[in-house]
Short mmCIF file of C-alpha atoms in Angstrom, two decimals:
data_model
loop_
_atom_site.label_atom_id
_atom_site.label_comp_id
_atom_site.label_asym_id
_atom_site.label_seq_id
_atom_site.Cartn_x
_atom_site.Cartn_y
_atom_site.Cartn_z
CA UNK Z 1 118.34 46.04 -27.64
CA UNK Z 2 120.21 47.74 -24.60
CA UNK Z 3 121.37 50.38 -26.60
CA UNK Z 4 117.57 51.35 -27.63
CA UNK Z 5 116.41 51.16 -24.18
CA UNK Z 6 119.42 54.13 -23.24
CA UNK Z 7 118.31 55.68 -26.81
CA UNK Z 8 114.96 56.36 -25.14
CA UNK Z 9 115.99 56.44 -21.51
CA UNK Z 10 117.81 59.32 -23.10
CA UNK Z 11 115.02 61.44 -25.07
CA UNK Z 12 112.37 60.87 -22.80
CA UNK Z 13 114.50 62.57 -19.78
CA UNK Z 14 115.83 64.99 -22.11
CA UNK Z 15 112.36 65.75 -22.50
CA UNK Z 16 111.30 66.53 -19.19
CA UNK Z 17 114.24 69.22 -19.60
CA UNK Z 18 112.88 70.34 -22.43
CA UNK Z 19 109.71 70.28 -21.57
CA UNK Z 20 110.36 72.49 -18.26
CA UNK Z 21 112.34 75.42 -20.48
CA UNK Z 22 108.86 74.96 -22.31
CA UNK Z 23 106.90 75.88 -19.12
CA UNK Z 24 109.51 78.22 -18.00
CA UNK Z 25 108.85 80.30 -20.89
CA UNK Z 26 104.96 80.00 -20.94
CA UNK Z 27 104.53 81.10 -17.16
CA UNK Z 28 106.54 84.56 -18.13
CA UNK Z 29 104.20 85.27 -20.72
CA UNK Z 30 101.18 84.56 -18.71
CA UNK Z 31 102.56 86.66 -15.97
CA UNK Z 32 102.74 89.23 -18.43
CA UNK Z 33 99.13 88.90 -19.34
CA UNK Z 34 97.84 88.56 -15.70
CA UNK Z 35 99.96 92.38 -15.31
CA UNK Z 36 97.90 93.86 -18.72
CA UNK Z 37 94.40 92.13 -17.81
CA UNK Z 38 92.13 93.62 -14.90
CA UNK Z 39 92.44 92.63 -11.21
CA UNK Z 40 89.59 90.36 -11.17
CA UNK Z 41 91.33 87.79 -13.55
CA UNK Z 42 94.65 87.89 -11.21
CA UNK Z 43 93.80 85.28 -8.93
CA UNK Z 44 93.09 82.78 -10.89
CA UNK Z 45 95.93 83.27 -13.95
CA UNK Z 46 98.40 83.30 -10.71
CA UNK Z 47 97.03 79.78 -9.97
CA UNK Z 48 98.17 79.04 -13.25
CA UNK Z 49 101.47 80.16 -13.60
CA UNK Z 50 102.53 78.94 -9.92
CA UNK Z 51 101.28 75.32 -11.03
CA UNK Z 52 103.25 75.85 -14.08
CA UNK Z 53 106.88 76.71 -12.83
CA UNK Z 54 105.87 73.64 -10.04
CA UNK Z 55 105.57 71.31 -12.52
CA UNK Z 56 108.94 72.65 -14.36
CA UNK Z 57 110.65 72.11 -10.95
CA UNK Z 58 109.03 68.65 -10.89
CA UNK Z 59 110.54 67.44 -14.28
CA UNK Z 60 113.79 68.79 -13.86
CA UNK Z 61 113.97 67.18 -10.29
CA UNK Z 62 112.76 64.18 -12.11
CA UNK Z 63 115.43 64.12 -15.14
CA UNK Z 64 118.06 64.70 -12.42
CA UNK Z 65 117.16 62.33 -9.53
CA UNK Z 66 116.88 59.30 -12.61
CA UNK Z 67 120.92 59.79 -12.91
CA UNK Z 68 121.18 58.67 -9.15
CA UNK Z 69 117.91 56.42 -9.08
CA UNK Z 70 118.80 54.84 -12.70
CA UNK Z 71 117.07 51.37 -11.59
CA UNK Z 72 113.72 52.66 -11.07
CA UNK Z 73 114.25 54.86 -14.79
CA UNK Z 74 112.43 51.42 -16.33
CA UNK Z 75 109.05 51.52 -14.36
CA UNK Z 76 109.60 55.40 -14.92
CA UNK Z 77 109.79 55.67 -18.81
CA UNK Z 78 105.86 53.85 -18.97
CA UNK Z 79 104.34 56.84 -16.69
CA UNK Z 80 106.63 59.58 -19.19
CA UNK Z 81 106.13 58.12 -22.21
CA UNK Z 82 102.50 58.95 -21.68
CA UNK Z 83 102.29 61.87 -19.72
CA UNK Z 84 105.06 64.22 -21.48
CA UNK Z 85 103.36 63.88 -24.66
CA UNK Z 86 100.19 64.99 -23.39
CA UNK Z 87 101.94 67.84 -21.25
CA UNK Z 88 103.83 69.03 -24.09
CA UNK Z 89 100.34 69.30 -26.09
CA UNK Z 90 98.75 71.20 -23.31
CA UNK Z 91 101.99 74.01 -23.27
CA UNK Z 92 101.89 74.22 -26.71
CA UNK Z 93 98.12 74.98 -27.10
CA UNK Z 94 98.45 77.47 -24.29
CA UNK Z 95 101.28 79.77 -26.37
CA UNK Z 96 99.21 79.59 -29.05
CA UNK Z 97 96.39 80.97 -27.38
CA UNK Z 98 98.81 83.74 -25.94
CA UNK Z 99 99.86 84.31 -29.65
CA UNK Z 100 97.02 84.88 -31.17
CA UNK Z 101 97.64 88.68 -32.16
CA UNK Z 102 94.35 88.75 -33.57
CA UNK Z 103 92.20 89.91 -30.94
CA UNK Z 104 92.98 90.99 -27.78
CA UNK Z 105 94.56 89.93 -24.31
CA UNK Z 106 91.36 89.85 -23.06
CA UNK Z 107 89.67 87.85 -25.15
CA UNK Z 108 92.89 85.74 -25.51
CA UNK Z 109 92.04 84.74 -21.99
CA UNK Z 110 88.65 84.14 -21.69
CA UNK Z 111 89.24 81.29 -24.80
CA UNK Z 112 91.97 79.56 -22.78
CA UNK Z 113 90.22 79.75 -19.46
CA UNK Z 114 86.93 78.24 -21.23
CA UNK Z 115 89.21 75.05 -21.77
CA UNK Z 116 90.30 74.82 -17.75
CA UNK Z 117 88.09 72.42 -15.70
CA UNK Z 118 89.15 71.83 -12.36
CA UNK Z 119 86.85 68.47 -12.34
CA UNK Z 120 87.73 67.43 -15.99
CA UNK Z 121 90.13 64.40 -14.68
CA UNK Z 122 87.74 62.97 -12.85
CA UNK Z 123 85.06 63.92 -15.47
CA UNK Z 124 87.19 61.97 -17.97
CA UNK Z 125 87.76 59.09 -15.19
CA UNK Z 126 83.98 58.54 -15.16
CA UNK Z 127 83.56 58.30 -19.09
CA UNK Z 128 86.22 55.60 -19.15
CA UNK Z 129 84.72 53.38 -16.34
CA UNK Z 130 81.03 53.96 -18.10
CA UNK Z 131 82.98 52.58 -21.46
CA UNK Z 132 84.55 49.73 -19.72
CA UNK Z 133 80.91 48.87 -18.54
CA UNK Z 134 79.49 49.04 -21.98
CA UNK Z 135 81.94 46.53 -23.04
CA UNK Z 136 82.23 44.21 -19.97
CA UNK Z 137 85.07 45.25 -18.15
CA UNK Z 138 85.32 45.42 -14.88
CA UNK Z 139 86.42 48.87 -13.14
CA UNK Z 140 89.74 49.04 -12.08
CA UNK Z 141 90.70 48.68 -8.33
CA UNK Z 142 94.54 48.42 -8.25
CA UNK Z 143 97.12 50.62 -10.15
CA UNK Z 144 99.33 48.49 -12.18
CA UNK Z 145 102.99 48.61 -11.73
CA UNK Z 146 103.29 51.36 -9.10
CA UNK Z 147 106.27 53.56 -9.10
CA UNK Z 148 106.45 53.45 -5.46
CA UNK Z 149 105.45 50.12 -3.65
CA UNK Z 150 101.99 50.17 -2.18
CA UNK Z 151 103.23 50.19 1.79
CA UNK Z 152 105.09 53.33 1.21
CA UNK Z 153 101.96 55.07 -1.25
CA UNK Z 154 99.46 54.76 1.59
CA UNK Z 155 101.83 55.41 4.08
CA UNK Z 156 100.64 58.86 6.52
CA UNK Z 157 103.16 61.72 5.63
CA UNK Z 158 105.96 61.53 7.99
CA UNK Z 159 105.86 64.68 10.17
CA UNK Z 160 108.64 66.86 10.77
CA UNK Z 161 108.76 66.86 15.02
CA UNK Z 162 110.70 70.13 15.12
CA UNK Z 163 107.80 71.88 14.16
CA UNK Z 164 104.40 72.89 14.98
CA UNK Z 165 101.65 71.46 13.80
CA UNK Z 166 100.00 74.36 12.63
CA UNK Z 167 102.99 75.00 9.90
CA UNK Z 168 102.73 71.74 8.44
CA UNK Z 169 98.75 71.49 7.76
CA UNK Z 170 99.02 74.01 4.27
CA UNK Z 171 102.22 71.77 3.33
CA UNK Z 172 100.89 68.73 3.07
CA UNK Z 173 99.00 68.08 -0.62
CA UNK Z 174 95.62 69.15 -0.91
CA UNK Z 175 93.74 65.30 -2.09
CA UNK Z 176 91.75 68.10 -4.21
CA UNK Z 177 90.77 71.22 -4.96
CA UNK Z 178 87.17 72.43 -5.49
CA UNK Z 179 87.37 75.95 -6.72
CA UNK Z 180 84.84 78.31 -4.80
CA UNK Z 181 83.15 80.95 -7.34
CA UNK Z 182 82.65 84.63 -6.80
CA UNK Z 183 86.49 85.36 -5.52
CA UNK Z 184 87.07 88.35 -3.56
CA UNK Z 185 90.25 89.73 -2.11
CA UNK Z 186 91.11 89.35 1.20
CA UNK Z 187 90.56 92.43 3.44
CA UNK Z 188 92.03 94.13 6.39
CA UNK Z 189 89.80 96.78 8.14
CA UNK Z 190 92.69 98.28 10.99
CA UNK Z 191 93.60 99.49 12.79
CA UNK Z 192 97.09 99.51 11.43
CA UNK Z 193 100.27 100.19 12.89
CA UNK Z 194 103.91 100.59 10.85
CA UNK Z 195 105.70 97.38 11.12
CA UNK Z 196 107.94 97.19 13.86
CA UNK Z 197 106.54 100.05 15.41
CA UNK Z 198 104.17 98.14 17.61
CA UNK Z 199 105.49 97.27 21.09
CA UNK Z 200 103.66 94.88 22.59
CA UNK Z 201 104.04 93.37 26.15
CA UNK Z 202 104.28 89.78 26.80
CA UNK Z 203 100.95 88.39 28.08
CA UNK Z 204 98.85 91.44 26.80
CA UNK Z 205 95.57 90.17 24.70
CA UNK Z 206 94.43 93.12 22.17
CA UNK Z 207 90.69 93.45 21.26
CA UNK Z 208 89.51 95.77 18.68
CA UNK Z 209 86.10 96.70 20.04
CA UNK Z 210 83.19 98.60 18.01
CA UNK Z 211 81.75 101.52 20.67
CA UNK Z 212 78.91 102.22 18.73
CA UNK Z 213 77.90 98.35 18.32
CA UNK Z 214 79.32 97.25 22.42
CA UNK Z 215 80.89 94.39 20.57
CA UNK Z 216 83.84 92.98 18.90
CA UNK Z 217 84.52 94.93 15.35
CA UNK Z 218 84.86 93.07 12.48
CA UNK Z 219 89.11 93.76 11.87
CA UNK Z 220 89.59 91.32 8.60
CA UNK Z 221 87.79 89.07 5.86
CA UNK Z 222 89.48 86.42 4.29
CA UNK Z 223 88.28 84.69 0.91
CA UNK Z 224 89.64 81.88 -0.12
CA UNK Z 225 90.05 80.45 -3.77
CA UNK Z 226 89.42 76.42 -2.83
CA UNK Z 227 86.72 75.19 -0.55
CA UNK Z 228 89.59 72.64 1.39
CA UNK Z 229 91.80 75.31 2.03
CA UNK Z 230 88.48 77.28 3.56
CA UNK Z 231 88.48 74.36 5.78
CA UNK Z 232 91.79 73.69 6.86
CA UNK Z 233 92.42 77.49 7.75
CA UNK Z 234 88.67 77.55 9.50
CA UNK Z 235 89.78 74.25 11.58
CA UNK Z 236 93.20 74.95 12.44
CA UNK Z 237 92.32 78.83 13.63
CA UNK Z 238 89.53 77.58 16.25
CA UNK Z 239 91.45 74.60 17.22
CA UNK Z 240 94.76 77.08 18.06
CA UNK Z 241 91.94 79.47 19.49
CA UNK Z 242 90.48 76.61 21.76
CA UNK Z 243 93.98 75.57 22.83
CA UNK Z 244 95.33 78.94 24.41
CA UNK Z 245 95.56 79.55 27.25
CA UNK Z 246 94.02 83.77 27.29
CA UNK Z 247 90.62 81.94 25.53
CA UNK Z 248 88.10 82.26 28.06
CA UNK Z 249 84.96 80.56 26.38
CA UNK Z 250 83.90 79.46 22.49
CA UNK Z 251 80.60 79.78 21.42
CA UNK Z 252 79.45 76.09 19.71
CA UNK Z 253 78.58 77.86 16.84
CA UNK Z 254 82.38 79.18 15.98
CA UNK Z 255 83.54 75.76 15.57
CA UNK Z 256 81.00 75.12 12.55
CA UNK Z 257 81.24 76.54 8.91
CA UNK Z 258 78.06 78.35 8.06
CA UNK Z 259 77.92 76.91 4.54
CA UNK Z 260 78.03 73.06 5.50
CA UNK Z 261 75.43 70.73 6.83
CA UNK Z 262 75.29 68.09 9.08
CA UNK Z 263 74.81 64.80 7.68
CA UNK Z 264 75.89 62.54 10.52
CA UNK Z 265 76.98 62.26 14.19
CA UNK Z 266 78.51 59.28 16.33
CA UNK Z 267 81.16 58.38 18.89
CA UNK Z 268 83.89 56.62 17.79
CA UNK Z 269 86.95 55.26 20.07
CA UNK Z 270 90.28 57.05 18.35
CA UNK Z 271 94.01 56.28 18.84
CA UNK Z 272 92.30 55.71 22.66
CA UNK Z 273 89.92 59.31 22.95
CA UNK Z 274 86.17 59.69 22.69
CA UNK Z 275 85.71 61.73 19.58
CA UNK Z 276 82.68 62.48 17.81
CA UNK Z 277 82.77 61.56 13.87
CA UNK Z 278 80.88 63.78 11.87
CA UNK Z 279 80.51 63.87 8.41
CA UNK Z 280 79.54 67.59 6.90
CA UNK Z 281 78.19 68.44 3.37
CA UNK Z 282 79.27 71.72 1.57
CA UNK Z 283 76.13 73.29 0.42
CA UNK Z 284 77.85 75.59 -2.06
CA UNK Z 285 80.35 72.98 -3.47
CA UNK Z 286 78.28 69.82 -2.48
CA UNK Z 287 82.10 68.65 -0.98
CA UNK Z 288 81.80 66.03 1.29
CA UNK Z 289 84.11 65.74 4.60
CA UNK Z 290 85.06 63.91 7.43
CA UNK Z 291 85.82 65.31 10.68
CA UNK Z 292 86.95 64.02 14.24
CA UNK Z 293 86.03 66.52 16.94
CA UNK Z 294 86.43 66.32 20.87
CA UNK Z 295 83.28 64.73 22.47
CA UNK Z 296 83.46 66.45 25.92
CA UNK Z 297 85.35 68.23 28.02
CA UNK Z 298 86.84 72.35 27.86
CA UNK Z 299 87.60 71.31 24.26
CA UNK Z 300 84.38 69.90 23.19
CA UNK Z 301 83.31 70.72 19.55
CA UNK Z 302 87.31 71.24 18.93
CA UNK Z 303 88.53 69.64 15.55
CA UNK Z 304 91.04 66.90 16.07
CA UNK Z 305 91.61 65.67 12.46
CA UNK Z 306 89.46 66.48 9.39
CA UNK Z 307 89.71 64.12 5.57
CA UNK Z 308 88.25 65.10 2.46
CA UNK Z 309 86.09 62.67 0.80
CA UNK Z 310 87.43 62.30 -2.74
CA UNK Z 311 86.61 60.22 -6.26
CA UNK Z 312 88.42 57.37 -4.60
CA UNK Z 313 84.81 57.09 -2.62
CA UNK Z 314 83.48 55.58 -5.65
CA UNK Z 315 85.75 52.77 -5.79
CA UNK Z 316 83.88 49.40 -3.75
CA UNK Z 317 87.08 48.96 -2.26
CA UNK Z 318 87.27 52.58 -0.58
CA UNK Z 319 85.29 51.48 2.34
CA UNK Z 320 85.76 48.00 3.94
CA UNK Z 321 83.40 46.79 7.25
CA UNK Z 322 85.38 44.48 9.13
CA UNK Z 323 82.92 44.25 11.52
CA UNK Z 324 79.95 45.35 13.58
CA UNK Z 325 81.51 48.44 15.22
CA UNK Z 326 84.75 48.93 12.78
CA UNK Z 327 84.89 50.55 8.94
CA UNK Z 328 87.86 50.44 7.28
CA UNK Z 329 88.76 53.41 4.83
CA UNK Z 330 91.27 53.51 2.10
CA UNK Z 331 93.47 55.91 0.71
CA UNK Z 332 91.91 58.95 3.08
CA UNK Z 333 94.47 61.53 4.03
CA UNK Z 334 94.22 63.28 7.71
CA UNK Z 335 94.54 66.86 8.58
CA UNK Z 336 95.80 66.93 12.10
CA UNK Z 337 94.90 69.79 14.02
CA UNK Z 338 96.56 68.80 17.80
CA UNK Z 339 100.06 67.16 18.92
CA UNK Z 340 98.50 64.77 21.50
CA UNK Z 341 96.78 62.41 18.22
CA UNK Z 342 98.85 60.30 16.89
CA UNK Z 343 96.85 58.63 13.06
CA UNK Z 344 99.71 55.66 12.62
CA UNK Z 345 97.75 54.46 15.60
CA UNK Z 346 94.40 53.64 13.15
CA UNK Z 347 96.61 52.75 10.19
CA UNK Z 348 95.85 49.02 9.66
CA UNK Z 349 96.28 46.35 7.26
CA UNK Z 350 99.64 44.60 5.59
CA UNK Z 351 100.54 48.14 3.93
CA UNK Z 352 99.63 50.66 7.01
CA UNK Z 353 97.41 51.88 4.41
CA UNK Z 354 93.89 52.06 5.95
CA UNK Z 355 92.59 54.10 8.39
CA UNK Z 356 89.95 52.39 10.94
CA UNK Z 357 87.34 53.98 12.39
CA UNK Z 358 85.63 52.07 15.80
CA UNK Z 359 82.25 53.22 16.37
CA UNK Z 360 81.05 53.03 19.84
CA UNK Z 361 77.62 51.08 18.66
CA UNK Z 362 76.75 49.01 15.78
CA UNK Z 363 73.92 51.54 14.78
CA UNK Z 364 76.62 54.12 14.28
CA UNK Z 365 78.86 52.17 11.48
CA UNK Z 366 75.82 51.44 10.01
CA UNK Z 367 74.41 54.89 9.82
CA UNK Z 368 77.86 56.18 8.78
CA UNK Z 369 77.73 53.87 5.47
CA UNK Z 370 74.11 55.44 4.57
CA UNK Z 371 75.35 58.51 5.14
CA UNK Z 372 78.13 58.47 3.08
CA UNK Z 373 77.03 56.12 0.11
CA UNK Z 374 74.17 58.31 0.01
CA UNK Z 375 76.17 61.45 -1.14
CA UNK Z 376 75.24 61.11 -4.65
CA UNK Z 377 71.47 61.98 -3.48
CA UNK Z 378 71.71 64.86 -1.48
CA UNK Z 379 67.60 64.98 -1.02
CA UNK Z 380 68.15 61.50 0.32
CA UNK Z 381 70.78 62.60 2.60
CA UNK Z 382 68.95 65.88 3.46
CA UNK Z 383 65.42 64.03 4.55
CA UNK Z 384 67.37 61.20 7.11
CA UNK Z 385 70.01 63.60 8.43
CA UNK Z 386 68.25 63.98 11.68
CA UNK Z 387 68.32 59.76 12.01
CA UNK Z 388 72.07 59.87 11.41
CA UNK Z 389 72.85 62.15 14.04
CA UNK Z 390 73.28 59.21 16.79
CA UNK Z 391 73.82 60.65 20.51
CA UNK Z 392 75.53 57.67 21.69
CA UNK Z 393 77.04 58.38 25.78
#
């Protein structure tokens, strides 16, 4: 029996080798392809092939951290026993598609992009909970047999102190990616100088200034391919902005995207500040966030932390009242845009896992559930956002 289990310990690590040379291979042709097809498909077949070589990184890291980690291979081989197959299925249909000599690279393309779905795993998710329904089950709340224990899952990411804050927000994993349609490239209007050329003073701000409109000139536009990333960048460049010291005054309206909405509004006490807890609605994308913003002061309106609400919403464990002024939220991941917050500070529970938020008044937790269990109905949402904006002082 032992020498079966080190049979397949065997195989199914070999495999994730195997399986990454696979990969390897595959994101060289598709480079190839992205270089022969027009510009407008580049973006998105570069998405591809940097998510491919990640996850041939990933397995090879895997098959050689399981020669140091050998007592954890067990739980390991349940999790790769059904995810290589599946991966190795996926490769293998994409060469095929790249082989087809039969018609061309263009329309090679456009038949394996029709198969991509960046909402198909949750799609898929939502079919298997509707079966289990059918047939009595309940939905699942807990994974079974975690690889890591639960205390160290839900655990915030650890933070490297040596650097700034800024540098770690587009590091930390995105808990999903909404892809935004209509994808542009990113532009740079000038003017430009040759690099290294520029000397430039200490303490000297530079303003490029339209004569002919007595204003600020538009100097670059920036298009992003995910709606989050959108975010982060938009809350991380006003909350650096609000923060220096040669910013004289902010306009409210820069610190608010112009394609969300404003669902709901309340104070909330957080890791001991006054913050204001809104929850916005992407009109384009219909995403759903959470954001912690200064209530008063210079930095009013200035984005403390932001979280993205994700399929885990739908679980009736996501989002726990423990009582009249606190909500308890589970597996949410914070974007921290400031050095002075600290989130371990609203981490509660036996596994550190959930994040409290303390509402100022009773009327505000309650509003805050409507809100949010009322995504599924934006209309709903839309005709009682005025009564969820609370101005609680």
């Amino acid at each position: 029996m032992e020498q079966g289990i080190q049979r397949i310990d065997y195989r199914l690590l070999q495999g994730c080798c195997l399986e990454a040379e696979r990969a390897d291979i595959l994101s060289v042709s598709l480079e190839g392809l992205r270089m022969a097809l027009p510009e407008a498909y580049g973006g998105t077949i570069t998405n591809l092939v940097d998510e491919i070589r990640r996850s041939a990184r990933k397995l090879r890291d895997l098959a050689d951290r399981s020669q140091m980690h050998f007592t954890r291979v067990p739980i390991l081989l349940n999790y790769l026993d059904v995810i290589l197959p599946c991966y190795s299925k996926t490769l293998r249909d994409m060469t095929d598609f790249y082989e087809d000599r039969t018609v061309s690279k263009d329309m090679r393309w456009r038949r394996m992009s029709t198969l991509f779905d960046l909402n198909g795993l949750e799609t898929l998710r939502t079919r298997i909970i509707k079966l289990r329904e059918a047939i009595g089950l309940p939905t699942p709340t807990n994974q079974i047999g975690p690889v890591l224990r639960p205390e160290v899952m839900l655990r915030p990411i650890p933070q490297d102190p040596t650097l700034h804050w800024a540098e770690q927000i587009f590091s930390l994993p995105l808990t999903s990616r909404t892809a935004l349609k209509h994808i542009r490239p990113s532009t740079a209007y000038g003017p430009f100088q040759t690099w290294g050329q520029l000397n430039i003073p200490k303490q000297v701000k530079m303003l490029f200034r339209s004569h002919s409109q007595m204003g600020v000139k538009l100097w670059a536009s920036l298009y992003f391919k995910t709606w989050e990333e959108l975010v982060l960048f938009h809350c991380t460049f006003v909350s650096l902005k609000a923060r220096n010291i040669l910013t004289s005054r902010m306009s409210p309206r820069e610190f608010k995207l112009g394609s969300e909405d404003r669902l709901f509004q309340a104070q909330i006490l957080d890791d001991g500040f006054k913050h204001s807890l809104i929850v916005f609605r992407d009109l384009v994308t219909q995403g759903l966030r959470l954001q912690a913003s200064v209530w008063d002061g210079e930095l009013k309106n200035c984005p403390v932390w932001t979280a993205f609400v994700t399929h885990q919403s739908a679980s009736l464990t996501w989002l726990v009242r423990k009582s009249d002024h606190r909500i308890w939220l589970k597996d949410v991941q914070l974007y921290v845009f400031c050095d002075q917050y600290h989130q371990q500070n609203q981490r509660k529970g036996s596994s550190a896992g959930a994040f409290e938020i303390d509402f100022v008044s009773e009327m505000g937790a309650t509003r805050f559930i409507e809100a949010v269990q009322s995504q599924s109905d934006p209309s709903e949402a839309s005709t009682d956002t005025m009564e969820a904006i609370e101005d609680a002082k």
